[in-house]
Amino acid sequence: MKEGEFTESDERTGEGRQERTARELIELLNELRVILPGVQFLFAFLLTVPFSQRFAELDGLETGAFS
């Protein structure tokens, strides 16, 4: 971003550059906090699939699609 973009926004919101950066960082961390359980669930699911009994019945193409 250009320096002028921060200045225009700062005048409208009344916050300084450091305050805006801190607010944006907090918003980013909140979004990461929200998405983390979903990522953990998907990772756990993908980790358990190869250990299921029916995984051995898949052919080469299907196991290749999994990995």
Short mmCIF file of N, CA and C in Angstrom, two decimals:
data_model
loop_
_atom_site.label_atom_id
_atom_site.label_comp_id
_atom_site.label_asym_id
_atom_site.label_seq_id
_atom_site.Cartn_x
_atom_site.Cartn_y
_atom_site.Cartn_z
N MET A 1 0.83 -1.18 0.00
CA MET A 1 0.00 0.00 0.00
C MET A 1 0.88 1.24 0.00
N LYS A 2 0.32 2.27 -0.51
CA LYS A 2 1.03 3.54 -0.51
C LYS A 2 0.83 4.23 0.83
N GLU A 3 1.74 5.11 1.14
CA GLU A 3 1.66 5.85 2.40
C GLU A 3 0.38 6.69 2.47
N GLY A 4 -0.05 7.24 1.34
CA GLY A 4 -1.24 8.08 1.30
C GLY A 4 -2.51 7.33 1.64
N GLU A 5 -2.55 6.04 1.34
CA GLU A 5 -3.73 5.25 1.64
C GLU A 5 -3.93 5.13 3.15
N PHE A 6 -2.85 4.97 3.89
CA PHE A 6 -2.96 4.93 5.33
C PHE A 6 -3.44 6.26 5.88
N THR A 7 -2.95 7.35 5.32
CA THR A 7 -3.31 8.68 5.81
C THR A 7 -4.79 8.95 5.61
N GLU A 8 -5.33 8.63 4.43
CA GLU A 8 -6.75 8.85 4.18
C GLU A 8 -7.60 8.03 5.14
N SER A 9 -7.26 6.79 5.32
CA SER A 9 -8.02 5.92 6.21
C SER A 9 -7.90 6.38 7.65
N ASP A 10 -6.71 6.81 8.04
CA ASP A 10 -6.50 7.28 9.40
C ASP A 10 -7.36 8.50 9.70
N GLU A 11 -7.50 9.37 8.73
CA GLU A 11 -8.31 10.57 8.94
C GLU A 11 -9.78 10.20 9.11
N ARG A 12 -10.25 9.21 8.38
CA ARG A 12 -11.66 8.81 8.48
C ARG A 12 -11.95 8.07 9.78
N THR A 13 -11.07 7.19 10.20
CA THR A 13 -11.34 6.37 11.39
C THR A 13 -10.80 6.97 12.67
N GLY A 14 -9.85 7.86 12.57
CA GLY A 14 -9.28 8.47 13.76
C GLY A 14 -8.24 7.61 14.45
N GLU A 15 -7.75 6.58 13.79
CA GLU A 15 -6.73 5.72 14.40
C GLU A 15 -5.40 5.91 13.68
N GLY A 16 -4.34 5.74 14.41
CA GLY A 16 -3.01 5.88 13.83
C GLY A 16 -2.60 4.64 13.07
N ARG A 17 -1.45 4.74 12.43
CA ARG A 17 -0.98 3.62 11.63
C ARG A 17 -0.69 2.39 12.50
N GLN A 18 -0.06 2.62 13.64
CA GLN A 18 0.24 1.49 14.53
C GLN A 18 -1.04 0.87 15.09
N GLU A 19 -2.02 1.71 15.41
CA GLU A 19 -3.29 1.19 15.92
C GLU A 19 -4.00 0.36 14.86
N ARG A 20 -3.96 0.82 13.63
CA ARG A 20 -4.60 0.08 12.54
C ARG A 20 -3.90 -1.25 12.32
N THR A 21 -2.57 -1.23 12.34
CA THR A 21 -1.81 -2.47 12.15
C THR A 21 -2.11 -3.45 13.28
N ALA A 22 -2.18 -2.94 14.51
CA ALA A 22 -2.49 -3.81 15.66
C ALA A 22 -3.89 -4.39 15.53
N ARG A 23 -4.86 -3.58 15.11
CA ARG A 23 -6.23 -4.06 14.94
C ARG A 23 -6.30 -5.14 13.86
N GLU A 24 -5.60 -4.91 12.75
CA GLU A 24 -5.62 -5.89 11.67
C GLU A 24 -4.95 -7.19 12.09
N LEU A 25 -3.90 -7.10 12.91
CA LEU A 25 -3.24 -8.30 13.42
C LEU A 25 -4.17 -9.08 14.34
N ILE A 26 -4.90 -8.38 15.19
CA ILE A 26 -5.85 -9.04 16.08
C ILE A 26 -6.95 -9.72 15.28
N GLU A 27 -7.44 -9.06 14.23
CA GLU A 27 -8.47 -9.67 13.38
C GLU A 27 -7.94 -10.93 12.69
N LEU A 28 -6.69 -10.88 12.22
CA LEU A 28 -6.08 -12.04 11.58
C LEU A 28 -5.95 -13.20 12.57
N LEU A 29 -5.50 -12.91 13.78
CA LEU A 29 -5.36 -13.96 14.78
C LEU A 29 -6.71 -14.56 15.16
N ASN A 30 -7.75 -13.74 15.21
CA ASN A 30 -9.09 -14.26 15.50
C ASN A 30 -9.57 -15.18 14.39
N GLU A 31 -9.30 -14.83 13.14
CA GLU A 31 -9.69 -15.69 12.03
C GLU A 31 -8.94 -17.02 12.09
N LEU A 32 -7.67 -16.97 12.42
CA LEU A 32 -6.89 -18.21 12.55
C LEU A 32 -7.41 -19.07 13.69
N ARG A 33 -7.83 -18.43 14.78
CA ARG A 33 -8.37 -19.15 15.92
C ARG A 33 -9.67 -19.86 15.55
N VAL A 34 -10.45 -19.25 14.68
CA VAL A 34 -11.72 -19.84 14.27
C VAL A 34 -11.50 -21.01 13.32
N ILE A 35 -10.53 -20.90 12.42
CA ILE A 35 -10.33 -21.93 11.40
C ILE A 35 -9.55 -23.14 11.92
N LEU A 36 -8.82 -22.98 13.01
CA LEU A 36 -7.97 -24.06 13.52
C LEU A 36 -8.73 -25.34 13.86
N PRO A 37 -9.88 -25.31 14.53
CA PRO A 37 -10.59 -26.58 14.81
C PRO A 37 -11.00 -27.32 13.54
N GLY A 38 -11.38 -26.61 12.50
CA GLY A 38 -11.73 -27.27 11.24
C GLY A 38 -10.55 -27.96 10.62
N VAL A 39 -9.41 -27.32 10.66
CA VAL A 39 -8.18 -27.91 10.12
C VAL A 39 -7.80 -29.14 10.93
N GLN A 40 -7.93 -29.06 12.24
CA GLN A 40 -7.62 -30.21 13.09
C GLN A 40 -8.55 -31.39 12.79
N PHE A 41 -9.83 -31.11 12.58
CA PHE A 41 -10.79 -32.17 12.27
C PHE A 41 -10.44 -32.84 10.94
N LEU A 42 -10.16 -32.05 9.91
CA LEU A 42 -9.82 -32.62 8.61
C LEU A 42 -8.53 -33.43 8.68
N PHE A 43 -7.54 -32.92 9.40
CA PHE A 43 -6.28 -33.64 9.54
C PHE A 43 -6.50 -34.98 10.25
N ALA A 44 -7.30 -34.97 11.30
CA ALA A 44 -7.57 -36.22 12.04
C ALA A 44 -8.30 -37.22 11.15
N PHE A 45 -9.25 -36.74 10.36
CA PHE A 45 -9.98 -37.63 9.46
C PHE A 45 -9.03 -38.24 8.43
N LEU A 46 -8.20 -37.42 7.81
CA LEU A 46 -7.28 -37.93 6.80
C LEU A 46 -6.22 -38.85 7.40
N LEU A 47 -5.91 -38.65 8.66
CA LEU A 47 -4.93 -39.50 9.33
C LEU A 47 -5.52 -40.87 9.66
N THR A 48 -6.81 -40.95 9.94
CA THR A 48 -7.42 -42.22 10.33
C THR A 48 -7.87 -43.06 9.14
N VAL A 49 -8.07 -42.47 7.99
CA VAL A 49 -8.57 -43.23 6.83
C VAL A 49 -7.66 -44.39 6.45
N PRO A 50 -6.35 -44.23 6.36
CA PRO A 50 -5.51 -45.38 5.97
C PRO A 50 -5.55 -46.54 6.96
N PHE A 51 -5.94 -46.28 8.19
CA PHE A 51 -5.97 -47.34 9.19
C PHE A 51 -7.32 -48.04 9.25
N SER A 52 -8.28 -47.61 8.46
CA SER A 52 -9.58 -48.28 8.46
C SER A 52 -9.46 -49.61 7.71
N GLN A 53 -10.37 -50.53 7.98
CA GLN A 53 -10.30 -51.87 7.40
C GLN A 53 -10.53 -51.86 5.89
N ARG A 54 -11.38 -50.98 5.40
CA ARG A 54 -11.72 -50.98 3.98
C ARG A 54 -10.67 -50.29 3.13
N PHE A 55 -9.70 -49.62 3.73
CA PHE A 55 -8.67 -48.94 2.94
C PHE A 55 -7.85 -49.95 2.14
N ALA A 56 -7.66 -51.13 2.69
CA ALA A 56 -6.89 -52.18 1.99
C ALA A 56 -7.61 -52.67 0.75
N GLU A 57 -8.93 -52.50 0.67
CA GLU A 57 -9.70 -52.96 -0.48
C GLU A 57 -9.63 -51.99 -1.66
N LEU A 58 -9.10 -50.81 -1.47
CA LEU A 58 -9.03 -49.83 -2.55
C LEU A 58 -7.96 -50.24 -3.56
N ASP A 59 -8.19 -49.88 -4.82
CA ASP A 59 -7.18 -50.17 -5.84
C ASP A 59 -6.12 -49.06 -5.87
N GLY A 60 -5.16 -49.20 -6.75
CA GLY A 60 -4.04 -48.27 -6.81
C GLY A 60 -4.45 -46.84 -7.12
N LEU A 61 -5.42 -46.66 -8.01
CA LEU A 61 -5.88 -45.32 -8.36
C LEU A 61 -6.53 -44.62 -7.17
N GLU A 62 -7.34 -45.36 -6.43
CA GLU A 62 -8.04 -44.78 -5.28
C GLU A 62 -7.07 -44.43 -4.15
N THR A 63 -6.10 -45.29 -3.90
CA THR A 63 -5.12 -44.95 -2.87
C THR A 63 -4.22 -43.82 -3.33
N GLY A 64 -3.95 -43.74 -4.61
CA GLY A 64 -3.17 -42.63 -5.14
C GLY A 64 -3.92 -41.31 -5.03
N ALA A 65 -5.25 -41.36 -5.22
CA ALA A 65 -6.06 -40.15 -5.08
C ALA A 65 -6.07 -39.67 -3.64
N PHE A 66 -5.98 -40.61 -2.69
CA PHE A 66 -5.95 -40.23 -1.28
C PHE A 66 -4.67 -39.49 -0.94
N SER A 67 -3.57 -39.98 -1.46
CA SER A 67 -2.29 -39.34 -1.14
C SER A 67 -2.02 -38.25 -2.11
#
